[in-house]
mmCIF file of C-alpha atoms in Angstrom:
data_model
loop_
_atom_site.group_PDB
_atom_site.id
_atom_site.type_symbol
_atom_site.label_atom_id
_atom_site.label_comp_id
_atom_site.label_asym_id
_atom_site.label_seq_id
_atom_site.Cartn_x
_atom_site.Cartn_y
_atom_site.Cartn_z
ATOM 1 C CA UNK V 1 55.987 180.454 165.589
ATOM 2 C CA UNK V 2 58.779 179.208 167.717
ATOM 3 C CA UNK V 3 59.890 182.877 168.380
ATOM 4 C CA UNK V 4 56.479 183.862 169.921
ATOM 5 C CA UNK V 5 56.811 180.468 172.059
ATOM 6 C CA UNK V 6 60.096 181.444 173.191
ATOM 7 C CA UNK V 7 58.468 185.118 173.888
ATOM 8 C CA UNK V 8 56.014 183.485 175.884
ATOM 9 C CA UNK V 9 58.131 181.491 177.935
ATOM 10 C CA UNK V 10 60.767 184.337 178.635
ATOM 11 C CA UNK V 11 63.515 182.987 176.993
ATOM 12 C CA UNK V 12 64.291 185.732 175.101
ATOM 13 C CA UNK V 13 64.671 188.154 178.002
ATOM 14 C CA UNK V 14 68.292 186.870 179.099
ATOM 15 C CA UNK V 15 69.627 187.606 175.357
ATOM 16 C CA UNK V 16 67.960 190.631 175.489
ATOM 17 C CA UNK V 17 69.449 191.754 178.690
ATOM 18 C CA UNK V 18 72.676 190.509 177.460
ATOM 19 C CA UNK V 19 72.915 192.409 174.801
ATOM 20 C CA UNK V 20 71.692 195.787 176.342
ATOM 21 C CA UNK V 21 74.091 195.712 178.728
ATOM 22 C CA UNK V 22 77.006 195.150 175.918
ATOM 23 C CA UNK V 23 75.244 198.211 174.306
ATOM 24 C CA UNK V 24 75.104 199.994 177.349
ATOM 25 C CA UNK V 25 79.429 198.856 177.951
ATOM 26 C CA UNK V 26 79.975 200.654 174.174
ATOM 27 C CA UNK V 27 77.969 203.895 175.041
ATOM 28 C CA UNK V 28 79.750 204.451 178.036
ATOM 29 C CA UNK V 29 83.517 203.393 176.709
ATOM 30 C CA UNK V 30 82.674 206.255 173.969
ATOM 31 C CA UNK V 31 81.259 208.326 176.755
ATOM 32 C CA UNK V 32 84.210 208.487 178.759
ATOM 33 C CA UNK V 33 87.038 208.150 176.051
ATOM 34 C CA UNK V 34 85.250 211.359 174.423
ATOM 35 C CA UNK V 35 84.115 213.720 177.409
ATOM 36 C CA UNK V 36 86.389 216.104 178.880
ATOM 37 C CA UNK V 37 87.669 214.585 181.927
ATOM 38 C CA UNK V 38 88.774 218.149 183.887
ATOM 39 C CA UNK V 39 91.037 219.720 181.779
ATOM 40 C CA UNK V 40 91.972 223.109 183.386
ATOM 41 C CA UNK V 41 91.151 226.335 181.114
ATOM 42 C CA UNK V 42 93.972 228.754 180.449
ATOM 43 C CA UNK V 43 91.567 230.918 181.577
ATOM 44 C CA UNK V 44 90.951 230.339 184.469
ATOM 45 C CA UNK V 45 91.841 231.485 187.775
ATOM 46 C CA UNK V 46 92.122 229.585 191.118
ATOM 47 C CA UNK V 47 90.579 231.571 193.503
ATOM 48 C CA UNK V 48 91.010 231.982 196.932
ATOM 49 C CA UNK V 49 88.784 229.976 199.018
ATOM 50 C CA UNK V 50 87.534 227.035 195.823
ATOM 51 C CA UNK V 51 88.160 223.982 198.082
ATOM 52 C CA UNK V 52 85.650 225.660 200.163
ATOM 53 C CA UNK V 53 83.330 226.106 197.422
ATOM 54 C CA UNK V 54 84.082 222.519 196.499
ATOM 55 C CA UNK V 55 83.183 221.296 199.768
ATOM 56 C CA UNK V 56 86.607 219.994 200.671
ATOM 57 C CA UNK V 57 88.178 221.145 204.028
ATOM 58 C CA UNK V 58 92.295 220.122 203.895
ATOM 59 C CA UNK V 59 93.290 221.853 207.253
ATOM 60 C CA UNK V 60 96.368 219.689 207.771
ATOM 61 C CA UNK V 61 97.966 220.786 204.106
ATOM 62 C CA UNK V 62 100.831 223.612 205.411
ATOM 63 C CA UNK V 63 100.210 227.312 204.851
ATOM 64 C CA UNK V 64 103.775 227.563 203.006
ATOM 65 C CA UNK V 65 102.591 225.252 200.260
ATOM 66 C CA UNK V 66 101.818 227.188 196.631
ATOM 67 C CA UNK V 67 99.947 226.295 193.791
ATOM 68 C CA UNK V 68 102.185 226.178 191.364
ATOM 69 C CA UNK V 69 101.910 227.370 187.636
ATOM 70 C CA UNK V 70 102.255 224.322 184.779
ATOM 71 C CA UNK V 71 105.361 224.661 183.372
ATOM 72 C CA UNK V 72 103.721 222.935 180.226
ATOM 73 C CA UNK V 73 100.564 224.820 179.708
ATOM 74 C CA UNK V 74 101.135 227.598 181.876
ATOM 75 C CA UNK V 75 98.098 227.430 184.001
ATOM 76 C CA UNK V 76 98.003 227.832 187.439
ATOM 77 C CA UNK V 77 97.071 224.287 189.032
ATOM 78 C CA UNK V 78 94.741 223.785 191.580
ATOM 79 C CA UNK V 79 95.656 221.496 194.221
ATOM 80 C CA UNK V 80 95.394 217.752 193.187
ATOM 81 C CA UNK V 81 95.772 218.728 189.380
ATOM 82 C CA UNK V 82 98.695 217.236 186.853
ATOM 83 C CA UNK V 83 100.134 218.009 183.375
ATOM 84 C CA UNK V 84 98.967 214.958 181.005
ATOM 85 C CA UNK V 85 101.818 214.621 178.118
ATOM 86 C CA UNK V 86 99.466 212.580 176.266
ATOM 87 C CA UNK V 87 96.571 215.013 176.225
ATOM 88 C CA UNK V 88 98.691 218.186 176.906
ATOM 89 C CA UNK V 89 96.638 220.032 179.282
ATOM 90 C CA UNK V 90 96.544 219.917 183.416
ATOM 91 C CA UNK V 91 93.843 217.715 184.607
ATOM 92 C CA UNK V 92 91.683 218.636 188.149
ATOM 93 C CA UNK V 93 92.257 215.686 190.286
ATOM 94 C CA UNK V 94 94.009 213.792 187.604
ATOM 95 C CA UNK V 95 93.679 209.803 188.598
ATOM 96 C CA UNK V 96 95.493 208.442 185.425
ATOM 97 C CA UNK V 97 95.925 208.360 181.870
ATOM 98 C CA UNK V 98 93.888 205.542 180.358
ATOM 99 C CA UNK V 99 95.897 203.934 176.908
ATOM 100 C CA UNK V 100 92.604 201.956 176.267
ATOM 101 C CA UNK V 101 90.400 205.261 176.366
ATOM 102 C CA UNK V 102 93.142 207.440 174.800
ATOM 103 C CA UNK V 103 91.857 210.005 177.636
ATOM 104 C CA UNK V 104 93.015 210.602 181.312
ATOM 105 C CA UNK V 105 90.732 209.661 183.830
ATOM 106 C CA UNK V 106 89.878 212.842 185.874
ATOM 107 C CA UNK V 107 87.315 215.123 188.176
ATOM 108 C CA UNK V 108 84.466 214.926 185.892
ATOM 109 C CA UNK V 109 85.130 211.089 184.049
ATOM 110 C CA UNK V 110 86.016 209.042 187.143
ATOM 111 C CA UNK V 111 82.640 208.629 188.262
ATOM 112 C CA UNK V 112 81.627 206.828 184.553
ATOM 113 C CA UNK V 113 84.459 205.067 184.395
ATOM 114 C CA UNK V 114 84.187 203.152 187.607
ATOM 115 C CA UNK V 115 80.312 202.903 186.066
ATOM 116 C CA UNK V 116 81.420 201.704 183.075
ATOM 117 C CA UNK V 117 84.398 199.033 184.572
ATOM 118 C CA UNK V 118 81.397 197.668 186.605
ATOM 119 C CA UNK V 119 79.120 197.469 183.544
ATOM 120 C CA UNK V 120 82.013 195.384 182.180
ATOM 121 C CA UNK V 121 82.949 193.175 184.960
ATOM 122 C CA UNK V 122 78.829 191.801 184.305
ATOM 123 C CA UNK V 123 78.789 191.549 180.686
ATOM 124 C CA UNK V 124 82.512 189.714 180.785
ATOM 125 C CA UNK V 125 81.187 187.278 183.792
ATOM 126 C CA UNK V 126 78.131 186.184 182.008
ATOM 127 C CA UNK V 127 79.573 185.847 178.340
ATOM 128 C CA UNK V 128 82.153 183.373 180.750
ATOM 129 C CA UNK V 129 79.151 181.775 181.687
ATOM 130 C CA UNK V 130 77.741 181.124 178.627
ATOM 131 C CA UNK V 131 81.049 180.108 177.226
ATOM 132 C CA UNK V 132 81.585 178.208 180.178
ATOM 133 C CA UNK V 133 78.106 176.282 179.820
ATOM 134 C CA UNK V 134 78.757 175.233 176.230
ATOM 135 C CA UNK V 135 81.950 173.187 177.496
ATOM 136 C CA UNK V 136 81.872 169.506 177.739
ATOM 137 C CA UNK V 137 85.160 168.255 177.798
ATOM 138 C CA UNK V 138 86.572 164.845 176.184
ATOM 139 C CA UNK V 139 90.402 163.818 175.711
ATOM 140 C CA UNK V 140 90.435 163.639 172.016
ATOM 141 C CA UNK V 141 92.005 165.297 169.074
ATOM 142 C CA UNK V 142 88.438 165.582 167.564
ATOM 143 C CA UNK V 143 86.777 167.347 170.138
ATOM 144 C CA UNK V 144 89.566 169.872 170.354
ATOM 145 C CA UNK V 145 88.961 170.881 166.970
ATOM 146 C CA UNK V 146 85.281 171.333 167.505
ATOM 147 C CA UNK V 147 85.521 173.244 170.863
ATOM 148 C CA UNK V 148 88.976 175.277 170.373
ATOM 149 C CA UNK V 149 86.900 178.838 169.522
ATOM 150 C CA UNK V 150 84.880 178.198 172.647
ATOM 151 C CA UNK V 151 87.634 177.068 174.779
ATOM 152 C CA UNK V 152 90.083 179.942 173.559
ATOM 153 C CA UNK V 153 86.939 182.437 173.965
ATOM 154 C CA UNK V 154 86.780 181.166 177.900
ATOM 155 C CA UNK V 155 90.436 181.834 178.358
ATOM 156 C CA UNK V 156 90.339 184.995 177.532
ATOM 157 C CA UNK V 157 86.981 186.117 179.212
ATOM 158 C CA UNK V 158 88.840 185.184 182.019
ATOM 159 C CA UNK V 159 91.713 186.806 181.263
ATOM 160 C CA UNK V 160 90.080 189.929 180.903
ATOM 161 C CA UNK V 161 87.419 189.212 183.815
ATOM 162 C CA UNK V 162 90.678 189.658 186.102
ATOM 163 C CA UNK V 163 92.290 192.560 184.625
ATOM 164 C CA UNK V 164 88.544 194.107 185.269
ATOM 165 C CA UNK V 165 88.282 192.921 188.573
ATOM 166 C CA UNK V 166 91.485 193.552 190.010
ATOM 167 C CA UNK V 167 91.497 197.396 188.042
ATOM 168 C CA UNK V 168 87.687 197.992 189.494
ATOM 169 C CA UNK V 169 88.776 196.716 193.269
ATOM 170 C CA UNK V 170 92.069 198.682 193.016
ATOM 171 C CA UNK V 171 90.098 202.083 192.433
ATOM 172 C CA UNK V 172 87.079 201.656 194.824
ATOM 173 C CA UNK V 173 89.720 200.880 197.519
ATOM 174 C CA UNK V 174 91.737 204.409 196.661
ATOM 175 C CA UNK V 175 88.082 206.158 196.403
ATOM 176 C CA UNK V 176 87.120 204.696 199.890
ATOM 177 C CA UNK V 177 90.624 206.685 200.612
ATOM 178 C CA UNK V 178 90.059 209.562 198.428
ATOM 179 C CA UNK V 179 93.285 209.150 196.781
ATOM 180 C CA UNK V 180 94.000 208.975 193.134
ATOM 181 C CA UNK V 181 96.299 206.212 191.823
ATOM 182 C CA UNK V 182 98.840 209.101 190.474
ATOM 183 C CA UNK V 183 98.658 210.321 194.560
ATOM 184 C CA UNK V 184 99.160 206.742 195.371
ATOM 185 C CA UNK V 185 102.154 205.830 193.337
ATOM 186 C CA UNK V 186 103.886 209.913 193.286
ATOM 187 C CA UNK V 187 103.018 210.285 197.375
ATOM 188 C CA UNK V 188 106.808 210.988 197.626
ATOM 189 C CA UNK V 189 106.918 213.373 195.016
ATOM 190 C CA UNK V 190 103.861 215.323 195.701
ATOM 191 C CA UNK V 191 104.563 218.718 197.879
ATOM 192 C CA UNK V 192 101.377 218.817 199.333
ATOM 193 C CA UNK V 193 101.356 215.368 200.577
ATOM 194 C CA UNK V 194 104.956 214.903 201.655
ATOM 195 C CA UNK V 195 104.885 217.930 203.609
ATOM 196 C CA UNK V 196 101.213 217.196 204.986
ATOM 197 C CA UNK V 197 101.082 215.809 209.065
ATOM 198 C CA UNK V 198 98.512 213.535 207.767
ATOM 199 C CA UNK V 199 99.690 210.760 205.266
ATOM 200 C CA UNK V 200 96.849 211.680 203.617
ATOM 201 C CA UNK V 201 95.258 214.695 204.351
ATOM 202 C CA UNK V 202 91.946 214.192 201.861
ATOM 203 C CA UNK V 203 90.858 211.194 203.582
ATOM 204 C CA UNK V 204 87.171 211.991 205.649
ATOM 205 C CA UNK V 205 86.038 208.609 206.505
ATOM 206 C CA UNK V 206 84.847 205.524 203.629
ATOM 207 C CA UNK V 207 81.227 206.514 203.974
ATOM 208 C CA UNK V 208 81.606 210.035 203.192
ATOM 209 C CA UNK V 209 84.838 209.766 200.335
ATOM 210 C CA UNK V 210 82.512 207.549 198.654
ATOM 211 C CA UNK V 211 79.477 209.995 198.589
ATOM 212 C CA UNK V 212 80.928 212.881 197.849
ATOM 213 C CA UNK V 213 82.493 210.806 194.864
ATOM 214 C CA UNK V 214 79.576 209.276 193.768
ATOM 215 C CA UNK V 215 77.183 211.850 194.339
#
């Protein structure tokens, strides 16, 4: 059959591909929409010495900076935590509430969701392709009609292609930082980082920011 010749040939493996990795994009969109992304128990207790336990050494942060208790959900935060009004708990290193997720981005999430903008950026670049490919263009009313799904289809792969891109760049950059975007944009509002020496204090070098975010 012409199936089993395509088989044979390998022409089926780029659809397949395709089409895992699109399954793979949904699985992970539900994975980090639905998974806890650090909420902070009521609980719990911040001990003395957790960044140490955590592996993260702030020297430069001053003595005379407290954690402070959530005037929200009246837990004590640990340092790099916020109060989410969407989600209405305190989030451990709290990056940014995500309106497309309907969940912050946090500790334990950030990880899969830079996984899962990645995952993304390839399925949206090769469905451009393909859209892209199927394209031949002629100044007439009649081939408009014909092509305007394609053509429409294109525009907004790359539409969203960008958004992806420029979201995915935008948080490697703060990770090879170790910064959060809420750290980035709030730096003036923050205690521990407008009374730090350092402008930022969490920073240990790309190589190591990026392993001890990845891994």
């Amino acid at each position: 059959s012409d199936l089993r010749k395509q088989e044979e040939r390998g022409e089926l493996l780029q659809p397949l591909i395709f089409v895992l990795l699109v399954l793979c994009s949904v699985l992970l969109y539900f994975k980090v929409s639905l998974m806890d992304p650090g909420f902070v128990k009521p609980e719990e207790e911040v001990k003395e010495g957790e960044n140490k336990e955590r592996g993260v050494v702030i020297p430069q942060i001053p003595g005379d900076i407290k954690l402070r208790r959530c005037g929200y959900c009246l837990v004590k935060q640990p340092m790099r935590a916020k109060h989410c009004q969407l989600c209405q708990h305190c989030v451990r290193r709290y990056d940014h509430h995500c309106p497309w997720l309907e969940n912050c981005v946090g500790e334990r999430n950030h990880p899969l969701f830079i996984v899962y903008l990645s995952v993304q950026l390839v399925v949206l670049l090769w469905g451009g392709h393909v859209a892209w490919s199927g394209l031949y263009f002629e100044q007439s009313w009649e081939w408009l009609q014909h092509n305007i799904f394609l053509l429409v289809s294109f525009l907004l792969i790359l539409i969203f292609t960008l958004v992806v891109l420029l979201l995915l760049v935008s948080h490697l950059y703060l990770i090879s930082c170790n910064t959060t975007t809420w750290e980035f944009m709030s730096h003036h509002r923050i205690s521990y980082l407008r009374h730090s020496e350092l402008e930022n204090p969490f920073d240990q070098g790309i190589i190591l920011n990026l392993w001890r975010f990845f891994c």
